[in-house]
mmCIF file of C-alpha atoms in Angstrom:
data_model
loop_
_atom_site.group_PDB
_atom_site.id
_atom_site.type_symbol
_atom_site.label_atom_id
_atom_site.label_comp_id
_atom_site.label_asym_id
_atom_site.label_seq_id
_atom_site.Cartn_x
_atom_site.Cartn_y
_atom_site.Cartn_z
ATOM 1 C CA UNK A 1276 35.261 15.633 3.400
ATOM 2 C CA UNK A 1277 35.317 16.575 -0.452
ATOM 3 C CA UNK A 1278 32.573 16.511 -2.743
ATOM 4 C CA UNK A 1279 32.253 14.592 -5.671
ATOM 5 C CA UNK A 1280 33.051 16.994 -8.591
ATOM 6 C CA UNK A 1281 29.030 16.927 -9.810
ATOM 7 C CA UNK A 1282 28.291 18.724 -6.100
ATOM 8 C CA UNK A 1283 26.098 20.586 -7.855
ATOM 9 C CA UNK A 1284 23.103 17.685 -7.523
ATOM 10 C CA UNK A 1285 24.862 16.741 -3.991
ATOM 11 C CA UNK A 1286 22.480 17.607 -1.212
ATOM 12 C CA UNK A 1287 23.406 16.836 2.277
ATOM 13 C CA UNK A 1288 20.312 15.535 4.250
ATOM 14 C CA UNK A 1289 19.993 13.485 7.819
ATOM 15 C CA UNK A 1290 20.481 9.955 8.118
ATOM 16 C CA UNK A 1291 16.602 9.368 9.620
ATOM 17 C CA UNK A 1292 15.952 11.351 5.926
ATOM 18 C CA UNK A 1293 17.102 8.613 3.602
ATOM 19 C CA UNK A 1294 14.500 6.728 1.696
ATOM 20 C CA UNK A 1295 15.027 4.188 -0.704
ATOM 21 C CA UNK A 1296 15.556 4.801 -4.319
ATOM 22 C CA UNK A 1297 18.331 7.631 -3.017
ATOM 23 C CA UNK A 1298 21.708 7.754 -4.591
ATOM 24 C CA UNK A 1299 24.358 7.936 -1.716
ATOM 25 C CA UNK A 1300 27.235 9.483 -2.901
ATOM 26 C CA UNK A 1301 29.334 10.330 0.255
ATOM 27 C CA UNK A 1302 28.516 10.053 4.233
ATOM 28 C CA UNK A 1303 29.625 12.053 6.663
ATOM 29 C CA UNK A 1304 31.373 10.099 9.317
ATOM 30 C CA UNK A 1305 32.500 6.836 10.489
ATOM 31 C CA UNK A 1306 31.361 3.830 7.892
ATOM 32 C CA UNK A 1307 32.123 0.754 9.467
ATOM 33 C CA UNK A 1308 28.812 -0.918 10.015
ATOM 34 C CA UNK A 1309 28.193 -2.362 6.459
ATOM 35 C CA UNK A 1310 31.323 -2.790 3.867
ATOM 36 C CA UNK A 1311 28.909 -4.380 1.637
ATOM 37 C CA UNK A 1312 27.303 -1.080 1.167
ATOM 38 C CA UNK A 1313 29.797 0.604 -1.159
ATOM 39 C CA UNK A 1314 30.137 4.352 -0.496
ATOM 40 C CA UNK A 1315 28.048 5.446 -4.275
ATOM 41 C CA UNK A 1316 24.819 3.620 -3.881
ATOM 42 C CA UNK A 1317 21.379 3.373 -4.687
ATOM 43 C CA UNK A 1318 19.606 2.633 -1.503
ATOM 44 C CA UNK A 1319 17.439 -0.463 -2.678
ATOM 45 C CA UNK A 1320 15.712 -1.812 0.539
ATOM 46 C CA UNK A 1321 14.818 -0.834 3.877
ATOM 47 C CA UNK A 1322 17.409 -3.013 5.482
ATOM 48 C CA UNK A 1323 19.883 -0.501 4.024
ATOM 49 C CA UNK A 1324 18.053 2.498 5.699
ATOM 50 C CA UNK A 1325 18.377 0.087 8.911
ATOM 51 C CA UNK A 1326 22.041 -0.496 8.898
ATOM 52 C CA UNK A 1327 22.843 3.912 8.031
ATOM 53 C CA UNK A 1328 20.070 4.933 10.799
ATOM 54 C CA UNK A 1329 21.735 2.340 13.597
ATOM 55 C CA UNK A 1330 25.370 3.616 12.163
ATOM 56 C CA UNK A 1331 27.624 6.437 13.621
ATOM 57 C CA UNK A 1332 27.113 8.187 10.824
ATOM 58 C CA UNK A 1333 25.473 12.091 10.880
ATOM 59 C CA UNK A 1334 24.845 12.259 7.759
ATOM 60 C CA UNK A 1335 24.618 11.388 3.977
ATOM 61 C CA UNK A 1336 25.236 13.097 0.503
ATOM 62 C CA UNK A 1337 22.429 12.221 -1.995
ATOM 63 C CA UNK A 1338 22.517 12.790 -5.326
ATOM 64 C CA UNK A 1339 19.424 14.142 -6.857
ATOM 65 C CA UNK A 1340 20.042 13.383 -10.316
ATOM 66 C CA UNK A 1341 21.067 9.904 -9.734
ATOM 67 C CA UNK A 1342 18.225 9.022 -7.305
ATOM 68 C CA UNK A 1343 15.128 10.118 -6.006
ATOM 69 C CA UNK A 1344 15.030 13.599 -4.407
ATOM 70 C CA UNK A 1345 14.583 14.530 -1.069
ATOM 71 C CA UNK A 1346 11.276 15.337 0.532
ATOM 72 C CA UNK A 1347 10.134 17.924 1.730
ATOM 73 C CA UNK A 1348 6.999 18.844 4.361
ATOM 74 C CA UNK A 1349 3.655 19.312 3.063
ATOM 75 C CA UNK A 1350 4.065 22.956 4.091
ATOM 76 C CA UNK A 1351 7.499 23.950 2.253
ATOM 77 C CA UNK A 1352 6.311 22.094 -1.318
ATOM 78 C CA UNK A 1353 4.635 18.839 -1.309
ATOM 79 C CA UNK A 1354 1.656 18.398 -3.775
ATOM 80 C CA UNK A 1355 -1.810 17.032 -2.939
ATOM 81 C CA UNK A 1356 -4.651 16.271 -4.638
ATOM 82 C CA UNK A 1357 -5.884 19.800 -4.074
ATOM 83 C CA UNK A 1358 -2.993 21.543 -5.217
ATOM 84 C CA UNK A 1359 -1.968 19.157 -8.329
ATOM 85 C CA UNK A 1360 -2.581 20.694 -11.414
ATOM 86 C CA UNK A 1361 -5.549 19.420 -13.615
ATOM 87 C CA UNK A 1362 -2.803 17.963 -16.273
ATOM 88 C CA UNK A 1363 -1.230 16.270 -12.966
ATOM 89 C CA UNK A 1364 -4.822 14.596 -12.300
ATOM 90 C CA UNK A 1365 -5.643 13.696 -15.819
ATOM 91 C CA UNK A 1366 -2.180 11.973 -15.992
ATOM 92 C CA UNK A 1367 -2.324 10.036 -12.540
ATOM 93 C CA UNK A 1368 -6.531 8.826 -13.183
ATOM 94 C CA UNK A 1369 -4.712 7.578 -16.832
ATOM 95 C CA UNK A 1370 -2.194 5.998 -15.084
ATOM 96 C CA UNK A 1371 -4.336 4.268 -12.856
ATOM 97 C CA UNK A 1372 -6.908 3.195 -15.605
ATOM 98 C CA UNK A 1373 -4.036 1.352 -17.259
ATOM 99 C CA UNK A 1374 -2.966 -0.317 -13.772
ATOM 100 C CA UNK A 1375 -6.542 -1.565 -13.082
ATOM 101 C CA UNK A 1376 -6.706 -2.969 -16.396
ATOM 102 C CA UNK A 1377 -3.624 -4.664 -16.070
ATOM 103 C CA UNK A 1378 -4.405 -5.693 -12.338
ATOM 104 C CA UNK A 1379 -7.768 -6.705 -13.656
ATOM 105 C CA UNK A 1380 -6.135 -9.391 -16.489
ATOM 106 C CA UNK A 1381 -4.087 -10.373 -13.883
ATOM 107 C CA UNK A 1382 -6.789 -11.335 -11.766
ATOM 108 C CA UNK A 1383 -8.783 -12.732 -14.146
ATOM 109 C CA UNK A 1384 -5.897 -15.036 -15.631
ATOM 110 C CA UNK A 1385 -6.087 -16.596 -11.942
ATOM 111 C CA UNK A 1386 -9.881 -17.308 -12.238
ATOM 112 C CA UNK A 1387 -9.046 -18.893 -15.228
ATOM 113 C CA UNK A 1388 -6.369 -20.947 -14.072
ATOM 114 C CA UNK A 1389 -3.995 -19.728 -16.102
ATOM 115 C CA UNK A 1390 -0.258 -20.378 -14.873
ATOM 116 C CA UNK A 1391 0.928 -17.041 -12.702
ATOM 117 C CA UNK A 1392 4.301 -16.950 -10.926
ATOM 118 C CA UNK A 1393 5.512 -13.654 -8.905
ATOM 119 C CA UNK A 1394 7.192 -12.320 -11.879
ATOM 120 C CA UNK A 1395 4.009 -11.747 -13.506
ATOM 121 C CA UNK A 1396 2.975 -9.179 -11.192
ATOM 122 C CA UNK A 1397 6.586 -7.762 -10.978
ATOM 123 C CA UNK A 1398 6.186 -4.737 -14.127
ATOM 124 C CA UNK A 1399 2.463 -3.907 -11.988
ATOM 125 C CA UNK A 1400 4.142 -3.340 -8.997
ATOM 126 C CA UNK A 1401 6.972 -1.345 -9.975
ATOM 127 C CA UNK A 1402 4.737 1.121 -11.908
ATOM 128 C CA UNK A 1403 2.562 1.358 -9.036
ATOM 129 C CA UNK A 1404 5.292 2.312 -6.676
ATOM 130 C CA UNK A 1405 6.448 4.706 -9.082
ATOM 131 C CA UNK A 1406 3.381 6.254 -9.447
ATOM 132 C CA UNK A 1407 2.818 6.684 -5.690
ATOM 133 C CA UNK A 1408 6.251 8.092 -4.710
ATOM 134 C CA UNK A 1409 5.751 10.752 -7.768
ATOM 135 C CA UNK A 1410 2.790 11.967 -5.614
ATOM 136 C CA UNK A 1411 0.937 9.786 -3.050
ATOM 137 C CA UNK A 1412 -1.845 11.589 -2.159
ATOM 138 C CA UNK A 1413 -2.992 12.533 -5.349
ATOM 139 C CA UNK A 1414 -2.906 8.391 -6.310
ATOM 140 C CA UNK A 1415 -5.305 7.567 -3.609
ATOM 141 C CA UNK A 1416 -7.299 10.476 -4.131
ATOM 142 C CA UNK A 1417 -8.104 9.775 -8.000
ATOM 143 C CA UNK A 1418 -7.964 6.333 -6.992
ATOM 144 C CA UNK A 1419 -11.512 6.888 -4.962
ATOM 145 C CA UNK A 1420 -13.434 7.433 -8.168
ATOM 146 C CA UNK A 1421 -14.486 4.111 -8.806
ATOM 147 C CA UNK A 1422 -16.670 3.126 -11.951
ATOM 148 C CA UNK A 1423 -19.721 0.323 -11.373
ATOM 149 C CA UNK A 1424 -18.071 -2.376 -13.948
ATOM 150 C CA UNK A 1425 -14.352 -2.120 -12.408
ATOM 151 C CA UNK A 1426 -15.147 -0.996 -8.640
ATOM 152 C CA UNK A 1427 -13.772 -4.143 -7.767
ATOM 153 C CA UNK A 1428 -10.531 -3.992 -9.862
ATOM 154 C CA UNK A 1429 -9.843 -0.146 -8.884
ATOM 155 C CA UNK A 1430 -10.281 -0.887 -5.178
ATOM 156 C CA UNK A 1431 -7.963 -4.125 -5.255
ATOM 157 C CA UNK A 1432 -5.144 -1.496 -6.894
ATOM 158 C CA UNK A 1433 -5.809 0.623 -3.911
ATOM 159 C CA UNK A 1434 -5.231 -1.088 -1.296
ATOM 160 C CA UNK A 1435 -2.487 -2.697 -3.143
ATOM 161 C CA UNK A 1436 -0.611 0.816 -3.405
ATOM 162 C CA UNK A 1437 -1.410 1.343 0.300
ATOM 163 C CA UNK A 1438 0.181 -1.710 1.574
ATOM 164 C CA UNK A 1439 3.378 -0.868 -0.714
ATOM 165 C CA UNK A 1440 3.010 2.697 0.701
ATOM 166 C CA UNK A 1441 2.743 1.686 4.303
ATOM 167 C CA UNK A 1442 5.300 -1.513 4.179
ATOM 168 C CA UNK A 1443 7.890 0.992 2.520
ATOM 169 C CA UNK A 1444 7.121 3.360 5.657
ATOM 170 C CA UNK A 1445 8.049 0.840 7.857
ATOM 171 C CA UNK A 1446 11.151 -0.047 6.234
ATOM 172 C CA UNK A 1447 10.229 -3.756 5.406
ATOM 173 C CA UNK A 1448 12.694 -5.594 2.444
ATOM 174 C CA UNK A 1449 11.920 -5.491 -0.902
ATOM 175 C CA UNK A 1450 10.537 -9.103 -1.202
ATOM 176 C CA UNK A 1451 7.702 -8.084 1.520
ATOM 177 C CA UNK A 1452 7.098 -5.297 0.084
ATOM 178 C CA UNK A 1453 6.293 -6.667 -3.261
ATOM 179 C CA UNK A 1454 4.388 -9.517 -1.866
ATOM 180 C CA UNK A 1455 1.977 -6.734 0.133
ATOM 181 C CA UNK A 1456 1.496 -5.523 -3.406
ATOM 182 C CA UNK A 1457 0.591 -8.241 -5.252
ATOM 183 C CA UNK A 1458 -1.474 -9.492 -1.960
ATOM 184 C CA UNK A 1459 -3.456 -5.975 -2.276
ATOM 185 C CA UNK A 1460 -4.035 -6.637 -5.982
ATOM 186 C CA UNK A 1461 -5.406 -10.241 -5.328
ATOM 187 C CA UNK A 1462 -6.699 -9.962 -2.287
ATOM 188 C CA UNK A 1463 -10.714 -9.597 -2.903
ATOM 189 C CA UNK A 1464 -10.155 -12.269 -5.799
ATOM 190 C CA UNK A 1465 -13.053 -14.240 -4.255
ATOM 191 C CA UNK A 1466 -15.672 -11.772 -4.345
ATOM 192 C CA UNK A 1467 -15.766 -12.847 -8.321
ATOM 193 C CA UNK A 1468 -17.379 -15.579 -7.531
ATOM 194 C CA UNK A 1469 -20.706 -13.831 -5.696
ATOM 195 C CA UNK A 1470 -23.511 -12.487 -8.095
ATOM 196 C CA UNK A 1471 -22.861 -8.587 -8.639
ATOM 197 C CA UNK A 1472 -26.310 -8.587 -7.634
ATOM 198 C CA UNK A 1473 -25.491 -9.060 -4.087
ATOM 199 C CA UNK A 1474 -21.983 -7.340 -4.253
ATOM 200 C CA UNK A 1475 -23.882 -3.974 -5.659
ATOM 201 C CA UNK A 1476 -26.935 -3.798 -3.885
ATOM 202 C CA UNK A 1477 -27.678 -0.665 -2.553
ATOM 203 C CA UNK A 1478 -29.954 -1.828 0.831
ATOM 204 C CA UNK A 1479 -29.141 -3.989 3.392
ATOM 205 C CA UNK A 1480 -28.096 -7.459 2.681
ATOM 206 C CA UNK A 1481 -30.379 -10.035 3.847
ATOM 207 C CA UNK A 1482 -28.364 -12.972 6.203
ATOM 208 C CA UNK A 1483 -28.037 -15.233 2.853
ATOM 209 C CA UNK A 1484 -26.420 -12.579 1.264
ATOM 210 C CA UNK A 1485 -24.085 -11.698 4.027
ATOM 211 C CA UNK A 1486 -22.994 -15.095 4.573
ATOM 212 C CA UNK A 1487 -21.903 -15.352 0.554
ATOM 213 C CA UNK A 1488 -20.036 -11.954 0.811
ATOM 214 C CA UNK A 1489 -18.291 -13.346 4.310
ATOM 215 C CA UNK A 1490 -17.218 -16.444 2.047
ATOM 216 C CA UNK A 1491 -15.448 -14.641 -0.250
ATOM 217 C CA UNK A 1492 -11.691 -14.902 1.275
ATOM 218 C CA UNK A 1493 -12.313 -18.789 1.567
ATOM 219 C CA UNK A 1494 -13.112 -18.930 -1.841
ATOM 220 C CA UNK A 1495 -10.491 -16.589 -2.453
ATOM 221 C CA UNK A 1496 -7.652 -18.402 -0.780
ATOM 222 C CA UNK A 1497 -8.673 -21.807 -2.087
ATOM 223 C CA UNK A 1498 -8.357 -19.932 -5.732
ATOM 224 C CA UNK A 1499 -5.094 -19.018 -4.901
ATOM 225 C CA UNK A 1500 -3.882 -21.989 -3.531
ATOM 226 C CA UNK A 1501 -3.898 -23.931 -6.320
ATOM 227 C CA UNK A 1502 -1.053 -21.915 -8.146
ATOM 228 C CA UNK A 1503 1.887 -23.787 -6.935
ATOM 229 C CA UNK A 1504 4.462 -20.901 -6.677
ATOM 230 C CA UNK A 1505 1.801 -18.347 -4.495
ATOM 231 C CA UNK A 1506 3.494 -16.248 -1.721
ATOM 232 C CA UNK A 1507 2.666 -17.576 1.739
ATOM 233 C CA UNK A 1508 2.105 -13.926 2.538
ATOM 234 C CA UNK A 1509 -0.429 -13.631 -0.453
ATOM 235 C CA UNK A 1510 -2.072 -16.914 0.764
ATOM 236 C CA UNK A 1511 -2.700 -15.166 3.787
ATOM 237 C CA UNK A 1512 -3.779 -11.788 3.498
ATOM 238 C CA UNK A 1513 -6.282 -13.173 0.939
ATOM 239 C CA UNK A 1514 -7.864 -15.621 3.300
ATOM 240 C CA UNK A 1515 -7.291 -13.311 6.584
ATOM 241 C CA UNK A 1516 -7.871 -9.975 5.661
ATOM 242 C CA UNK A 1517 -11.307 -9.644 7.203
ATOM 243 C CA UNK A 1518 -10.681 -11.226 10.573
ATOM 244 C CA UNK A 1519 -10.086 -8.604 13.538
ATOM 245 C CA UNK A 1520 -8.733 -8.622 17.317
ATOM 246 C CA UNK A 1521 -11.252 -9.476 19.327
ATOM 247 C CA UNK A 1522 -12.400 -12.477 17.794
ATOM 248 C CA UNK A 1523 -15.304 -11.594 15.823
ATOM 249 C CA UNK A 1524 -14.297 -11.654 12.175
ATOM 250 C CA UNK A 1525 -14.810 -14.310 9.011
ATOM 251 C CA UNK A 1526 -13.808 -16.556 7.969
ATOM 252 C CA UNK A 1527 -11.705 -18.310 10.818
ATOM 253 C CA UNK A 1528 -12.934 -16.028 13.999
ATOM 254 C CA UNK A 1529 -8.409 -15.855 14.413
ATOM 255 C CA UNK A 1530 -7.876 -13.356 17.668
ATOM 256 C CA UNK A 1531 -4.959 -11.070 18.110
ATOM 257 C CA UNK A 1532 -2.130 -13.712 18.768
ATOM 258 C CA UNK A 1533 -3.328 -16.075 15.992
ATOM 259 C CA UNK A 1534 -3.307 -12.741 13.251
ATOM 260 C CA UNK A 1535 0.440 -11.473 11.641
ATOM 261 C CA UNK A 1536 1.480 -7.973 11.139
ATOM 262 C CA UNK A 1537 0.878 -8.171 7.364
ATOM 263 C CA UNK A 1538 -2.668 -9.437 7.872
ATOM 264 C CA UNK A 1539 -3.316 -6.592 9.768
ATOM 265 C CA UNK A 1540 -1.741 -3.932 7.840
ATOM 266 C CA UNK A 1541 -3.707 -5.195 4.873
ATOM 267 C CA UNK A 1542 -7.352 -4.895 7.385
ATOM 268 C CA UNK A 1543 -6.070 -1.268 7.928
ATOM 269 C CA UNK A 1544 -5.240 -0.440 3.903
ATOM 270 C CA UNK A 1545 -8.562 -2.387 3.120
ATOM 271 C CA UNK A 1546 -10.995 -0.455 5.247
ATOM 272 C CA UNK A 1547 -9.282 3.101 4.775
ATOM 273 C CA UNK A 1548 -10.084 2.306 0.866
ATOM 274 C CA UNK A 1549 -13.224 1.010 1.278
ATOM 275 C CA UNK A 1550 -14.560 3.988 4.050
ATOM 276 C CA UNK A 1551 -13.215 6.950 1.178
ATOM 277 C CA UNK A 1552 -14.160 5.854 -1.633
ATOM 278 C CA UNK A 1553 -17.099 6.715 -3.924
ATOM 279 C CA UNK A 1554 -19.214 4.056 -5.016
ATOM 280 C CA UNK A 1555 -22.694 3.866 -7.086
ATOM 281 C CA UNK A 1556 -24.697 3.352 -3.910
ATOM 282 C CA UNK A 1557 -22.636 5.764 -1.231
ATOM 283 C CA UNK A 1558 -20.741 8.633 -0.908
ATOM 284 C CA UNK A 1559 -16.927 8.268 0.472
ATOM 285 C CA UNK A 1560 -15.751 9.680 4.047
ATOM 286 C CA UNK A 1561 -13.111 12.136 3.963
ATOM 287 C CA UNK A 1562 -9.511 10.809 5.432
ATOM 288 C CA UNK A 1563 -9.865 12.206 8.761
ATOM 289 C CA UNK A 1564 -13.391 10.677 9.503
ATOM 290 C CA UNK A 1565 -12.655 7.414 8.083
ATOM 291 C CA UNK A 1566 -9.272 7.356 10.236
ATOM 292 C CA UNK A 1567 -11.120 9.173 13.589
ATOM 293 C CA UNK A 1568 -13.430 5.872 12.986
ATOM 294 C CA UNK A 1569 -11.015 3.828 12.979
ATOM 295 C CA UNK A 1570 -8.947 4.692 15.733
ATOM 296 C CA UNK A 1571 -11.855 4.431 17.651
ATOM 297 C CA UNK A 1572 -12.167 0.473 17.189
ATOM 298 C CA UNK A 1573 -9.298 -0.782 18.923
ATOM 299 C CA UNK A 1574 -11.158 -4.197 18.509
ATOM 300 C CA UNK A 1575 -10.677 -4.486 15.249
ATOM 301 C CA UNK A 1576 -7.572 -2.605 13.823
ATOM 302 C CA UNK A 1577 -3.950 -2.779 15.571
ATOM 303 C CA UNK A 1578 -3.717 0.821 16.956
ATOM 304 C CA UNK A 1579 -0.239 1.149 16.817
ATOM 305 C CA UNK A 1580 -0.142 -0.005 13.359
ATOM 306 C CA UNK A 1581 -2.668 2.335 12.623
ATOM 307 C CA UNK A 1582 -0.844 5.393 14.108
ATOM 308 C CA UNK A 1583 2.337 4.219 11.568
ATOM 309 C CA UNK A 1584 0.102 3.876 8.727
ATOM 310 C CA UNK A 1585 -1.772 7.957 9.988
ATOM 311 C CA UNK A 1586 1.812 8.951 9.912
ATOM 312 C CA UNK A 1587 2.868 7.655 6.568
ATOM 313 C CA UNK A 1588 -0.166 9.613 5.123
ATOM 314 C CA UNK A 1589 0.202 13.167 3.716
ATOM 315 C CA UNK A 1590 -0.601 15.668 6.570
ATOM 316 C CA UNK A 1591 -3.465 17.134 4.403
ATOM 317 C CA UNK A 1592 -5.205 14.037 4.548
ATOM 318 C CA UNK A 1593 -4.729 13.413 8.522
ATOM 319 C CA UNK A 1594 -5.773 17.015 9.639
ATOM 320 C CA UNK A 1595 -7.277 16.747 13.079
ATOM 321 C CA UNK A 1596 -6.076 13.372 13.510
ATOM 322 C CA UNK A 1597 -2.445 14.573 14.586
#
């Protein structure tokens, strides 16, 4: 098969290497599975990865300049938040200053019941996901930092960019994968309705206390509801976020059956963010004990969705886990 005449930004990869954001300009072998997929494209969801991995096709020719490049293993190139520059860290903890404070008017134009549709959060996400596919374990490792006055805010814009993260992994469509965005982003909106004096204690919470914190995806979820145009999928993770497997979380005690995918993808993102991170009365856990914890409590977090969300992780940060 020729090469386009620019073959000098044509690199031929494996079909299980395609991610999305790739520009396909050839494929080598039969194409018959998808003649709505023109033969130059961008790959734009993960239903298009789908339909090339399940094809007869070997393989594909990407073009680097047109798309986004392929990866390669932690050990031949890819950056971390150890080996990024200090000009690579300065620029990612600016970026995600600017997305908190965006995430944070966001949220507070919902407390305020201000009108928000889906489109509103639409500029958000896509600069989140392009900041996490520049380098994703840098953004979650300047996203631990977390300031007293915006803990809240920087944590929400966590776990949003971990549910993008892990929903891209798993080759969900582009609609989902938005919607697990903006549900990370709004997802602890109810906790601005308890005093920070109970949120930021730094003892043990006495049982009045814990029983405000527990209401805060009811509140949450009732805050939500009243925007007509809310994602179902929002509605949920917001109000479901902290229930678990076996029965025992808040606020509707839902077991396994009763609790979707996306509700427990966000549980996984939510702890993982919550167990690393720094905050003004702890000191965070290092990836590999937060996820040997984890995998530990097979009562709470889906284990198999927890072993896809390990191995969308960057292999410095799962080190004795694999």
């Amino acid at each position: 098969m020729p090469l386009p005449e620019h073959s000098v930004v044509v690199t031929r990869i494996d079909k299980s290497q395609l991610k999305i954001g790739m520009f396909v300009e050839a494929i080598e072998g039969a194409w018959q599975d998808s003649p709505t997929l023109g033969r130059r494209f961008t790959v734009r969801s993960g239903n298009e990865i789908d339909i090339i991995q399940r094809s007869n096709i070997s393989a594909v020719f990407i073009n680097t300049a047109l798309g986004r490049p392929i990866e390669h293993s932690h050990g031949s190139g890819a950056r971390n938040i150890a080996s990024a520059t200090k000009q690579d860290r300065i620029e990612t903890s600016l970026k995600i200053k600017g997305q908190t404070a965006e995430a944070r008017s966001l949220i507070e134009d919902v407390c305020l019941g201000r009108t928000i549709t889906v489109e509103a959060f639409t500029p958000l996400v896509t600069d989140v996901a392009r900041t996490m596919e520049e380098n994703p374990s840098l953004y979650i490792g300047m996203s631990r930092l977390r300031f007293r006055d915006s803990a809240t805010f920087v944590h929400s814009l966590a776990v949003a960019a971990l549910l993008l993260h892990f929903g891209r992994s798993m080759h969900m469509d582009d609609e989902t994968v938005e919607h697990l965005c903006m549900a990370g982003i709004l997802h602890d909106i109810g906790k601005l309705t308890i005093p920070l004096t109970i949120l930021q204690k730094q003892g043990p919470l006495n049982t009045a206390e814990r029983y405000t914190v527990e209401e805060h995806p009811e509140r949450g979820y009732q805050l939500l509801s009243t925007h007509g145009r809310m994602p179902a999928l929002v509605l949920d993770i917001c109000r479901s976020h902290h229930e678990r497997l076996d029965g025992k979380g808040y606020p509707n005690r839902l077991s396994a059956d009763e609790i979707s995918t996306e509700v427990r993808m966000s549980t996984i993102c939510d702890v993982f963010d919550a167990l690393t991170s720094t905050r003004p009365y702890k000191k965070g856990w290092s990836s590999q004990q937060a996820l040997s914890w984890m995998m530990c409590r097979e009562e709470q977090f889906d284990k198999a969705l927890l072993w896809q969300f390990i191995l969308s992780l960057d292999p410095e940060m799962t080190k004795g886990i694999l």
